[in-house]
Short mmCIF file of C-alpha atoms in Angstrom, two decimals:
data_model
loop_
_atom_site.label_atom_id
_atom_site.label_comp_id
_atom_site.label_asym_id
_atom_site.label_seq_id
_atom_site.Cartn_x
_atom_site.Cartn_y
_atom_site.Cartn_z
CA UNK A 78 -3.77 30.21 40.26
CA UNK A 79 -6.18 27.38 39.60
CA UNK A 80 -6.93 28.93 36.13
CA UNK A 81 -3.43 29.71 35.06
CA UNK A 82 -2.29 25.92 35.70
CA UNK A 83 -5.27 24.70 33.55
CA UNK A 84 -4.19 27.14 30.79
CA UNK A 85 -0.77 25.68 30.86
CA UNK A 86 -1.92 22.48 30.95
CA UNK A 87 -4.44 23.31 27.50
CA UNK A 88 -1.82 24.52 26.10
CA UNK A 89 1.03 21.50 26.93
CA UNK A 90 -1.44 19.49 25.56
CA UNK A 91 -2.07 21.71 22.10
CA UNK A 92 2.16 21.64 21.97
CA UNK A 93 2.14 18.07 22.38
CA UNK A 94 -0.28 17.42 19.21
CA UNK A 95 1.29 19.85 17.00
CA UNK A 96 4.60 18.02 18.06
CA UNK A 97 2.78 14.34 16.73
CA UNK A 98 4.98 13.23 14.27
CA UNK A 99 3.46 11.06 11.75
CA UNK A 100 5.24 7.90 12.58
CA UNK A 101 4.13 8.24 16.18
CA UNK A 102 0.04 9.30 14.97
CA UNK A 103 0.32 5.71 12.61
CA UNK A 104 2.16 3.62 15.27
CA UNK A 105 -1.40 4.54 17.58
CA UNK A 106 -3.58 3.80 14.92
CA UNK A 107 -1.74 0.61 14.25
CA UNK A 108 -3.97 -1.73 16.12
CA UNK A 109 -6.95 -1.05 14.21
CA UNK A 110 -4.87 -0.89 10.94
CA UNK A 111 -3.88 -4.82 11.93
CA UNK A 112 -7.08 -5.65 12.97
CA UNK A 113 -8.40 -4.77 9.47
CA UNK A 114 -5.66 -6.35 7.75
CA UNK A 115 -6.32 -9.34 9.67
CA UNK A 116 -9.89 -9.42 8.57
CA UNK A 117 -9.05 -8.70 5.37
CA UNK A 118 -6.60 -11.18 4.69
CA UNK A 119 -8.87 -14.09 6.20
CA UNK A 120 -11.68 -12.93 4.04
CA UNK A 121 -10.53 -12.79 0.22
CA UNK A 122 -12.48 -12.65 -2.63
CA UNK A 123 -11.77 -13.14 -6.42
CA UNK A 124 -11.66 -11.01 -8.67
CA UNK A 125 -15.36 -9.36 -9.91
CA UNK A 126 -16.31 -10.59 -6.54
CA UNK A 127 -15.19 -8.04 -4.10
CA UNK A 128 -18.76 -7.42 -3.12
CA UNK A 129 -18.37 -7.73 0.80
CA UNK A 130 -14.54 -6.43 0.38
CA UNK A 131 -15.91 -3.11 -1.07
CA UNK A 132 -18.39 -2.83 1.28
CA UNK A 133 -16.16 -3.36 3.96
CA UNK A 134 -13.99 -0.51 2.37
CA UNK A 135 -16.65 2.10 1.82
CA UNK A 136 -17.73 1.70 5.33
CA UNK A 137 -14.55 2.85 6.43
CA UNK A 138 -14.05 5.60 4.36
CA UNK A 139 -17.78 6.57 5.55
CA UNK A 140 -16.80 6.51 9.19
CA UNK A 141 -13.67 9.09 8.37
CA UNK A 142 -16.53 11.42 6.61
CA UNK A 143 -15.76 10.65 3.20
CA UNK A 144 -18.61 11.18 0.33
CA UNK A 145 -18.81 7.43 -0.76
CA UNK A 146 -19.97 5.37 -4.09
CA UNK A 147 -20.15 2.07 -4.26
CA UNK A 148 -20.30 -0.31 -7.56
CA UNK A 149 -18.20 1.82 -9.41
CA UNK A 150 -17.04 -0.63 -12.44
CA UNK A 151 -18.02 -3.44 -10.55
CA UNK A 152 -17.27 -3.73 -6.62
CA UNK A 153 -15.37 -0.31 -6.86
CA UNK A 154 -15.60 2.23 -4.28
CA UNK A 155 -14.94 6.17 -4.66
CA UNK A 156 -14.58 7.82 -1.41
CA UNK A 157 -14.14 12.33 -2.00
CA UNK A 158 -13.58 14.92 0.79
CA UNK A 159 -13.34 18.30 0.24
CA UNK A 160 -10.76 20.12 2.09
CA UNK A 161 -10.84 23.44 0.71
CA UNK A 162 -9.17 25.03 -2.64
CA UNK A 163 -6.69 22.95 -3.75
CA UNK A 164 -5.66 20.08 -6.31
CA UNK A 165 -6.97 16.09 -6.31
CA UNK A 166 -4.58 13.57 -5.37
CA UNK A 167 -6.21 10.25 -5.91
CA UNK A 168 -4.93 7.35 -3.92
CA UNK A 169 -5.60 3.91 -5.49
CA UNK A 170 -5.71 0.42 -3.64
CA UNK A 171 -6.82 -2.80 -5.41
CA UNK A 172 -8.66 -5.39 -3.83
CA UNK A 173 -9.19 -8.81 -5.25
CA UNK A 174 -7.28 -12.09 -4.39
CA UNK A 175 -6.27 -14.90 -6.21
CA UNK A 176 -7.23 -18.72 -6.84
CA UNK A 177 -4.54 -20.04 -4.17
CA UNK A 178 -4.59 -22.37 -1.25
CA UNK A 179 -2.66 -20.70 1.52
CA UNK A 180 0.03 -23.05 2.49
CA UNK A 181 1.86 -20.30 4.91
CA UNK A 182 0.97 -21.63 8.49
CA UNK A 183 -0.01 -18.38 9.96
CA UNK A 184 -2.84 -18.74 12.70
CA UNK A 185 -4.67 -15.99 10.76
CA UNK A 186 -3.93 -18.04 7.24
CA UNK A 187 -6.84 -17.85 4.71
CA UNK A 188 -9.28 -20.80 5.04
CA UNK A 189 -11.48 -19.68 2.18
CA UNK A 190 -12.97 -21.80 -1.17
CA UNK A 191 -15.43 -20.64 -3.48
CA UNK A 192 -16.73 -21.32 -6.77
CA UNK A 193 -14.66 -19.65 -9.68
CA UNK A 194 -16.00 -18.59 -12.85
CA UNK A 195 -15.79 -22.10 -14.52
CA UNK A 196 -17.55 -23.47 -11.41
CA UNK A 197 -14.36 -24.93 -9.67
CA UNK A 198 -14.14 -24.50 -5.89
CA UNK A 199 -11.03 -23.01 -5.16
CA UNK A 200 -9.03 -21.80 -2.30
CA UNK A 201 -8.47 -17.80 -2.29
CA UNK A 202 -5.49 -15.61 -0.91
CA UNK A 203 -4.13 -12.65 -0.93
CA UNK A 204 -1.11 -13.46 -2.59
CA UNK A 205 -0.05 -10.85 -4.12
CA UNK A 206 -0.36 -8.41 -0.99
CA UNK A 207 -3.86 -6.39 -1.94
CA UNK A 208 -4.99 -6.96 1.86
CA UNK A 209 -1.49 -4.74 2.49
CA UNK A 210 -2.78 -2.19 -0.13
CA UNK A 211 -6.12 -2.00 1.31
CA UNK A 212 -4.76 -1.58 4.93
CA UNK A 213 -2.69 1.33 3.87
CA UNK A 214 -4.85 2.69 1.72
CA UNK A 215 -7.18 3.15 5.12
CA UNK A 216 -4.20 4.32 7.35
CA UNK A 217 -3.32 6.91 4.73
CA UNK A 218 -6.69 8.08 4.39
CA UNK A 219 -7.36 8.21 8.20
CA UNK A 220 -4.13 10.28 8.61
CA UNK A 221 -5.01 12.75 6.26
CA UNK A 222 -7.90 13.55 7.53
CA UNK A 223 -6.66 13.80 11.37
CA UNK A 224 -4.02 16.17 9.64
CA UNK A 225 -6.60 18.64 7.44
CA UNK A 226 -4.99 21.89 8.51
CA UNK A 227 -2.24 20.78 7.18
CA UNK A 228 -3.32 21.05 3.52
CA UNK A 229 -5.77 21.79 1.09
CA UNK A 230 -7.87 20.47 -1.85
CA UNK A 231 -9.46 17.18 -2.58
CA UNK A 232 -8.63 14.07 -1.60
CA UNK A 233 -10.14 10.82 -3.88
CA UNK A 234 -9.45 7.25 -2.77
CA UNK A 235 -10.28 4.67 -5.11
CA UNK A 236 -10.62 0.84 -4.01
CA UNK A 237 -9.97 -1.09 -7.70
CA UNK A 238 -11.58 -4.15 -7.74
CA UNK A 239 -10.46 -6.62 -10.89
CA UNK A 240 -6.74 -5.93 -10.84
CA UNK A 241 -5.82 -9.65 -11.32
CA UNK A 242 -7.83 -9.91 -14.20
CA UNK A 243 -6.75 -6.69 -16.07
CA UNK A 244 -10.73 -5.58 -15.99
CA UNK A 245 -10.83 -3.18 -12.77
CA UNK A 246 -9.00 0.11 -13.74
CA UNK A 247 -11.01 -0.19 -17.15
CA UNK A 248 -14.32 -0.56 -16.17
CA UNK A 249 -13.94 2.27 -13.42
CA UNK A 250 -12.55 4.66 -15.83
CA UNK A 251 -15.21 3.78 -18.63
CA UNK A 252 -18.21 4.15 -15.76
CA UNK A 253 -16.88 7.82 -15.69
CA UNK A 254 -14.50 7.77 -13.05
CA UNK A 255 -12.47 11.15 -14.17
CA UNK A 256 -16.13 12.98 -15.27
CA UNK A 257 -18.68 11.71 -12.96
CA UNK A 258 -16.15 12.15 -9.43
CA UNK A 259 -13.39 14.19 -9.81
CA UNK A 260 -10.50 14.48 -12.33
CA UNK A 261 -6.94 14.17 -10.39
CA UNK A 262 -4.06 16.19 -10.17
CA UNK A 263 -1.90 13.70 -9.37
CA UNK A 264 -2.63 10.03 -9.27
CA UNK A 265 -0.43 7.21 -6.38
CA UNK A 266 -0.45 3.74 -5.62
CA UNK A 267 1.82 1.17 -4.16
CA UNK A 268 2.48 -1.99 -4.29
CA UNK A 269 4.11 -4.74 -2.12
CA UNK A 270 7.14 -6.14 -2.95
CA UNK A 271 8.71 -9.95 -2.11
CA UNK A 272 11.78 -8.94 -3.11
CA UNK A 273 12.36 -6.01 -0.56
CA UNK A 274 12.80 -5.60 3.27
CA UNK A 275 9.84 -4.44 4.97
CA UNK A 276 10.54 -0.69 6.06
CA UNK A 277 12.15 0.27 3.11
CA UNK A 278 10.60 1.80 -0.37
CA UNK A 279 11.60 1.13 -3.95
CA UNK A 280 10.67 3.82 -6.85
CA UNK A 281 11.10 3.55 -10.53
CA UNK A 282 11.04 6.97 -12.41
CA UNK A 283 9.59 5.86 -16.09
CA UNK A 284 8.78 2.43 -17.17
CA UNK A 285 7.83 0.51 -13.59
CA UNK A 286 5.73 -2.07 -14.93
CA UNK A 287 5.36 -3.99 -18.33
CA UNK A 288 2.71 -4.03 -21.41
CA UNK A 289 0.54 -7.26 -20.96
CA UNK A 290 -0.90 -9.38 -23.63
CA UNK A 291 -2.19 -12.77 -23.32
CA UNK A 292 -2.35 -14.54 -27.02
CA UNK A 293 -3.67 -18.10 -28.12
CA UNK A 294 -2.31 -19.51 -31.40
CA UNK A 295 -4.43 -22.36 -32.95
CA UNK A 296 -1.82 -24.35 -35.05
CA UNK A 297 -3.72 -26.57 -37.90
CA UNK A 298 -2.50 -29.57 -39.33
CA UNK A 299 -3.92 -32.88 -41.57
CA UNK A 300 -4.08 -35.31 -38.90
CA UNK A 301 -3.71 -39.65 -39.18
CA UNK A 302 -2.01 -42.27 -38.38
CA UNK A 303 1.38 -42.33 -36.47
CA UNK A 304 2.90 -44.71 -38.39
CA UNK A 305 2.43 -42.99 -42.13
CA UNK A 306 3.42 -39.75 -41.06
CA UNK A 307 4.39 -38.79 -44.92
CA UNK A 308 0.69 -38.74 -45.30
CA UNK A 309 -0.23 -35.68 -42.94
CA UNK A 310 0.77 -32.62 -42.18
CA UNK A 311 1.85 -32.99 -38.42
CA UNK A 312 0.81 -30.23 -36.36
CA UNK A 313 2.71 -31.17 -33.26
CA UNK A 314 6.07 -30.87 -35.50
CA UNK A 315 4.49 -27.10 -37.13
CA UNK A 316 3.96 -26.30 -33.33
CA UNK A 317 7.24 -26.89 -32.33
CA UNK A 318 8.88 -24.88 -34.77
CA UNK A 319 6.94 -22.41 -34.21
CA UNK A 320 8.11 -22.42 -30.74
CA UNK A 321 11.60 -22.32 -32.00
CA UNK A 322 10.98 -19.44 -34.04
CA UNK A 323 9.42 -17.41 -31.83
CA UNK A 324 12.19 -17.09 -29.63
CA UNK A 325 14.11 -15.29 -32.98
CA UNK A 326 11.56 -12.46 -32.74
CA UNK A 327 12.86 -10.67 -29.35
CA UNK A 328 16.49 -11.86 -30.26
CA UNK A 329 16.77 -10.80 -34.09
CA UNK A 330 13.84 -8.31 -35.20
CA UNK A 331 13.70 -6.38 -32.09
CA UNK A 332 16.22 -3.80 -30.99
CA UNK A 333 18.36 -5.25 -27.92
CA UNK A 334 17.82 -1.85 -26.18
CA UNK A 335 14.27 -2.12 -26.23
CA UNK A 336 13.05 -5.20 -23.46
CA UNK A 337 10.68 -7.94 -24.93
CA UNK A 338 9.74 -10.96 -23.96
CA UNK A 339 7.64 -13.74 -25.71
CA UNK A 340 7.05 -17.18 -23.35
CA UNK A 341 4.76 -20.16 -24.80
CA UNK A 342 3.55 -20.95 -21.00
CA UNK A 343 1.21 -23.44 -22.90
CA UNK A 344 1.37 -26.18 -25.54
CA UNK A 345 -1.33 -28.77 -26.16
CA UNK A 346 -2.06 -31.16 -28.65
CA UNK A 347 -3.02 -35.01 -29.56
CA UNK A 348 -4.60 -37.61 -27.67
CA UNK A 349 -3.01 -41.08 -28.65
CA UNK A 350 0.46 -42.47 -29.16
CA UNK A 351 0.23 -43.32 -32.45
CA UNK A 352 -2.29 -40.38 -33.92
CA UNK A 353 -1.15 -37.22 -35.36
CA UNK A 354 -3.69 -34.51 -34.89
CA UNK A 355 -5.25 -32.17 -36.62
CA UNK A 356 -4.57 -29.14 -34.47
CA UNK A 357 -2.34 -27.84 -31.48
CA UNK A 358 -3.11 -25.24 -28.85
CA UNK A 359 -0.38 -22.49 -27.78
CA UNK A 360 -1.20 -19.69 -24.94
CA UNK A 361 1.69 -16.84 -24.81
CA UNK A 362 2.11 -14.03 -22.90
CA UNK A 363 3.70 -10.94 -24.04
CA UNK A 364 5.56 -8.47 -22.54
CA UNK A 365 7.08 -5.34 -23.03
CA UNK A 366 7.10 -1.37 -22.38
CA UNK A 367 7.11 0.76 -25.43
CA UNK A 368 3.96 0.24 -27.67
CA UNK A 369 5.71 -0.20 -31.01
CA UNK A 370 7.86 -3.29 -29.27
CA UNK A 371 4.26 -4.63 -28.52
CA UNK A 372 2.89 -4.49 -31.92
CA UNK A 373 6.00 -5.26 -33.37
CA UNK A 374 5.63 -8.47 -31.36
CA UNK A 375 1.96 -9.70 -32.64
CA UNK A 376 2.69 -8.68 -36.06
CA UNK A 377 5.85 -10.58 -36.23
CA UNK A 378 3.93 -13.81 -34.28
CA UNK A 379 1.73 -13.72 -37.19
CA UNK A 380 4.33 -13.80 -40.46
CA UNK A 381 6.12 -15.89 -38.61
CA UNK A 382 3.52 -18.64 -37.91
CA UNK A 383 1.48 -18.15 -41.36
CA UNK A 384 5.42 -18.49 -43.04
CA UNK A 385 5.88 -21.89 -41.23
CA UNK A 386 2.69 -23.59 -42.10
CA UNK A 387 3.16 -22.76 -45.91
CA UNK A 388 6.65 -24.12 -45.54
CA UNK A 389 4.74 -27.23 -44.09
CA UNK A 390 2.86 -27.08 -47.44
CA UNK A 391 -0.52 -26.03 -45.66
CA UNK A 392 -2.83 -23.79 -47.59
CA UNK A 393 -4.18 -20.51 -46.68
CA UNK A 394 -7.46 -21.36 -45.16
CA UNK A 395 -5.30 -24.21 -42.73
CA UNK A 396 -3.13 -21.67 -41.49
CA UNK A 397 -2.82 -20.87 -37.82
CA UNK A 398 -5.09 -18.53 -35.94
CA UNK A 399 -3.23 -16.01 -33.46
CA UNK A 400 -5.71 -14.72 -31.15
CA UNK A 401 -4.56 -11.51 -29.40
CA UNK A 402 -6.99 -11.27 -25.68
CA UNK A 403 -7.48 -7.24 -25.83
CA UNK A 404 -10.53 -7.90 -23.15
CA UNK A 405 -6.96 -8.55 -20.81
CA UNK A 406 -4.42 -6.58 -22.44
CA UNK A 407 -3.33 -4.16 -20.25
CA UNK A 408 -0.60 -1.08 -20.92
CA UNK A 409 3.17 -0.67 -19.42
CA UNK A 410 2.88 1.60 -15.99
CA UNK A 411 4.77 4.70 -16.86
CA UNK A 412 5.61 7.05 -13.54
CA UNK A 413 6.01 10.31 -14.27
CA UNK A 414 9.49 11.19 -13.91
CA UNK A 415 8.78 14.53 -12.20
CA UNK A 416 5.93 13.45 -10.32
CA UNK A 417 7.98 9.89 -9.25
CA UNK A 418 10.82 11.91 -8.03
CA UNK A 419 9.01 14.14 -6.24
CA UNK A 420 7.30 11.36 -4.12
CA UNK A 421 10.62 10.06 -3.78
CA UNK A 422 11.44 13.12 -2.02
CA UNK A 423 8.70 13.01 0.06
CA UNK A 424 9.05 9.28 1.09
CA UNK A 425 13.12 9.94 1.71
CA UNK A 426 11.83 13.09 4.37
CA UNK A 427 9.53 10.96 6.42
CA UNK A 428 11.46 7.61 6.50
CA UNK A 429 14.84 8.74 6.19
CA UNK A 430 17.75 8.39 3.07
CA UNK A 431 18.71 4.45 3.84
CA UNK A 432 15.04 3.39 3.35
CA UNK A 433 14.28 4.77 -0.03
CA UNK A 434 15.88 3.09 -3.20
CA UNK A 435 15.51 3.33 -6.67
CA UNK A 436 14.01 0.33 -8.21
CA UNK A 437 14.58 -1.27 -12.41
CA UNK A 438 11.70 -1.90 -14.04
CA UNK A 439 10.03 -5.08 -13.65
CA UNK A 440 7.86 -7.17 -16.75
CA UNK A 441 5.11 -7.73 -14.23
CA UNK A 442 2.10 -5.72 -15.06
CA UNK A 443 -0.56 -3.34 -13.48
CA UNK A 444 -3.70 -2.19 -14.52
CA UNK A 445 -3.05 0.89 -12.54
CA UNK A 446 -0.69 2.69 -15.37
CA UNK A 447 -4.34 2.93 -17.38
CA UNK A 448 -4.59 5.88 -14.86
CA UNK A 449 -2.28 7.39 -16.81
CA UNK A 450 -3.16 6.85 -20.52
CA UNK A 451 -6.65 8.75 -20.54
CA UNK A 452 -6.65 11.82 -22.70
CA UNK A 453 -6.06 13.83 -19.93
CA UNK A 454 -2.63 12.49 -19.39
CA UNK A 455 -2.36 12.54 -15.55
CA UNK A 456 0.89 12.07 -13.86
CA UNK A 457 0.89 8.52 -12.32
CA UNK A 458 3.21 6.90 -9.78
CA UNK A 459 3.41 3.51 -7.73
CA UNK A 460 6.47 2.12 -5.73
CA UNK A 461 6.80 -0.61 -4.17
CA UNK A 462 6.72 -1.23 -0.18
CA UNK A 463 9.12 -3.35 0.81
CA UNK A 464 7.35 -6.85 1.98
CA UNK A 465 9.72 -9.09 3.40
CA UNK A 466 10.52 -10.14 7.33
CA UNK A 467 13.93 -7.74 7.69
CA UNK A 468 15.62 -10.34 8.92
CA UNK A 469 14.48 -13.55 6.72
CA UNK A 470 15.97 -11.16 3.91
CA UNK A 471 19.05 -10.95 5.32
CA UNK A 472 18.85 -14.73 5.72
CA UNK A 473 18.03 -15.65 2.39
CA UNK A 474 20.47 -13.17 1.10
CA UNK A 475 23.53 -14.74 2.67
CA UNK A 476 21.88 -18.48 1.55
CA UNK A 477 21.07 -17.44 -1.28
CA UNK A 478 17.92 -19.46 -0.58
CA UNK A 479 15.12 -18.12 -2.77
CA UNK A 480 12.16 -15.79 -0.72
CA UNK A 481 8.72 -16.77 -1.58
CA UNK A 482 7.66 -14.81 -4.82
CA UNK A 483 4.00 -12.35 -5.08
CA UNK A 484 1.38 -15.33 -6.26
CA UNK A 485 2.96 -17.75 -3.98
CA UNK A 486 1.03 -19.95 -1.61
CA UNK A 487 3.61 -19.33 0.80
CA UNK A 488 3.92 -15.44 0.97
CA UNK A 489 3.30 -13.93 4.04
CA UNK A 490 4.61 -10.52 3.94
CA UNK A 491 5.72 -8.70 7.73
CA UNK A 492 2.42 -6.85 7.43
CA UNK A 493 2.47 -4.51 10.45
CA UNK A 494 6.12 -2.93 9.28
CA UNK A 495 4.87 -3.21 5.89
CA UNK A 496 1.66 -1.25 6.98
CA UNK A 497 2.93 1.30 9.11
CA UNK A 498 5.63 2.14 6.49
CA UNK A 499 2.86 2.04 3.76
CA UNK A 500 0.88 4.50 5.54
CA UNK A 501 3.68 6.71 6.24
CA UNK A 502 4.71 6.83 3.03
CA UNK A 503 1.38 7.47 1.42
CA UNK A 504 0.71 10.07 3.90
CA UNK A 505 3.77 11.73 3.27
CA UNK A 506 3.65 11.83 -0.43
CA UNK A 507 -0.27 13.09 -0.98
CA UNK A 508 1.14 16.19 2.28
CA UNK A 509 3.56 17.17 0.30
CA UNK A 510 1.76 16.94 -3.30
CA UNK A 511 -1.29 19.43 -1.90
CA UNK A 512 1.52 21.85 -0.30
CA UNK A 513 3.29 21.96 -3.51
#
């Protein structure tokens, strides 16, 4: 008798595992998901100096039995695990923070300066929700391997450092990330969102994220005095056209079903009242999805600045310098139509209809659609996780009050729904991509 009530009891107990749902498996992994975040969040670092971030990351993925590298393109970490025959689904997180002084007045708020690159101490966040990546990026990997008879192949989590900068996805995939570890079936990411409530997912089939380009224009001039300006050739004025006509480029040479944009963020110039220099600094950004718009744009930024300086009466070797950054420029994020619907799918099973939207495309930008642009052409998707206190965005949506923005000082994103969703999600997506 004793015998047959311990059998039943071995085997209420199998039932009651295979019954696990995922949501229930993450909500009892969620205090060590927030303890990480936690740490995480109160110990940023900038971008190309993740060193104690990847670390922290590798360790993890050690502990779950993953075969790690570290200093992959920098502070990057590649974590494989072989689970049988199967395709790759690579799962990407990035991990750097930016130059900002936390002004949210959480007890856990970031307290941390360093020295930047230009040897400025600086305060450093996580403003734009990597500590949220990172967190989930753990969760998801944690519940695929508590769930490996539940599919087959290999799984590759990558921890980006650099995304900030444009510099991380390169440098990984030029250290041989696709040849030396594994080449990937399918490629995901996410990314949180300040515009959406926590617990819900946004996915944009195509064109998610926008072409980057950072360009300085070096206007020249003949500089003197400001009170015989018909003896020089005023740069300030030849600037300010400029200005003027750039805005004519997206609005009259490119076609109004194809987005651009062109902003001047930056204009400097002179020193005095009353002297007219002899040059003026611009710094642009770019932006836009299709390739042609994008070279369309830095072609036309250069007739159109070389045509207004020899209006001025300026000769050739005066006339302004346009000075594309490629070291930053970084491509439009296109998801896979197929491969973003499908994870829509997936997502809309494990959360449930009302929590999965479709998103527009945004003119931020990602380093992570590089993923997708090697010559192998891998399918690429990212959506974003919803962010935002459920009930501060109801709030703000009847005050119309504005919610703090990604890169704010003052974001502070409901990061355990935002987590447990983000695992869930994740989890769900890479499932369903190795059962396919």
């Amino acid at each position: 008798m004793k015998t047959l009530i311990t059998s039943l009891a071995l085997l209420c107990g199998a039932s009651s595992v295979l019954a696990s749902t995922l949501d229930q498996q993450v909500a009892r992994a969620m205090p060590a998901l927030e303890a990480l975040y936690l740490h995480l969040h109160q110990n940023p670092e900038l971008s190309l100096q993740e060193e104690k971030t990847g670390a922290r990351l590798a360790s993890e993925l050690k502990k779950l039995g993953f075969n790690v590298t570290e200093r992959v393109g920098g502070f990057g970490v590649v974590g494989l695990l072989k689970n049988g025959e199967g395709p790759t689904v690579m799962i990407r997180a990035d991990t750097d923070g930016l130059p900002i002084v936390e002004q949210t007045g959480k007890p856990y708020a970031s307290k941390v300066k360093v020295k930047d690159a230009n040897n400025n101490t600086v305060g450093v966040m996580h403003g734009c929700g990597h500590d949220i990546h990172m967190t989930s990026f753990i969760g998801a990997a944690e519940q695929l391997v508590a769930n490996k008879d539940k599919w087959q192949g290999t799984l590759m989590m990558v921890a980006q450092p650099a995304e900030e900068v444009g510099a991380g996805a390169k440098a990984m995939l030029k250290e041989g990330l696709f040849s030396k570890f594994a080449k990937p079936d399918h490629v995901l990411g996410l990314h949180v969102s300040a515009a959406l409530p926590a617990g819900k997912v946004a996915i944009s089939p195509g064109y998610a994220l926008a072409n980057v380009d950072s360009v300085d224009i070096i206007v020249k001039g003949q500089g003197g005095h400001g009170a015989y300006p018909h003896t020089t050739i005023d740069p300030v004025v030849l600037a300010s056209r400029i200005v003027l006509g750039i805005q004519t480029i997206t609005s009259r040479e490119i076609s109004p079903l194809k987005p651009s944009v062109i902003t001047v963020g930056s204009i400097h110039g002179g020193s005095k009242h009353n002297i007219i220099s002899n040059e003026v600094k611009l710094q642009l950004t770019l932006r836009s999805y299709d390739r042609e718009v994008r070279d369309q744009q830095i072609a036309a930024l250069e007739r159109l600045t070389k045509g207004i300086a020899q209006s001025a009466g300026l000769p050739d070797s005066h006339a302004p310098i346009v000075y594309v950054h490629e070291e930053e420029s970084i491509p439009s994020t296109y998801n896979e139509p197929a491969l973003a619907n499908r994870v829509s799918d997936s997502i809309r099973k494990e959360l449930g209809a009302s929590q999965v939207v479709k998103s527009e495309p945004v003119m931020a930008g990602e380093d992570f659609g590089l993923y997708g642009r090697t010559e192998d052409n891998i399918p690429i998707t990212i959506f974003w996780l919803g962010g935002v206190n459920p009930e501060a965005y109801q709030r703000a949506q009847k005050s119309g009050e504005p919610l703090p923005s990604l890169h704010s000082s003052k974001f502070a994103p409901d990061y355990p729904l935002a987590i447990s969703t983000g695992v869930r999600a994740m989890t769900a997506s890479a499932l369903d991509l190795f059962n396919q």
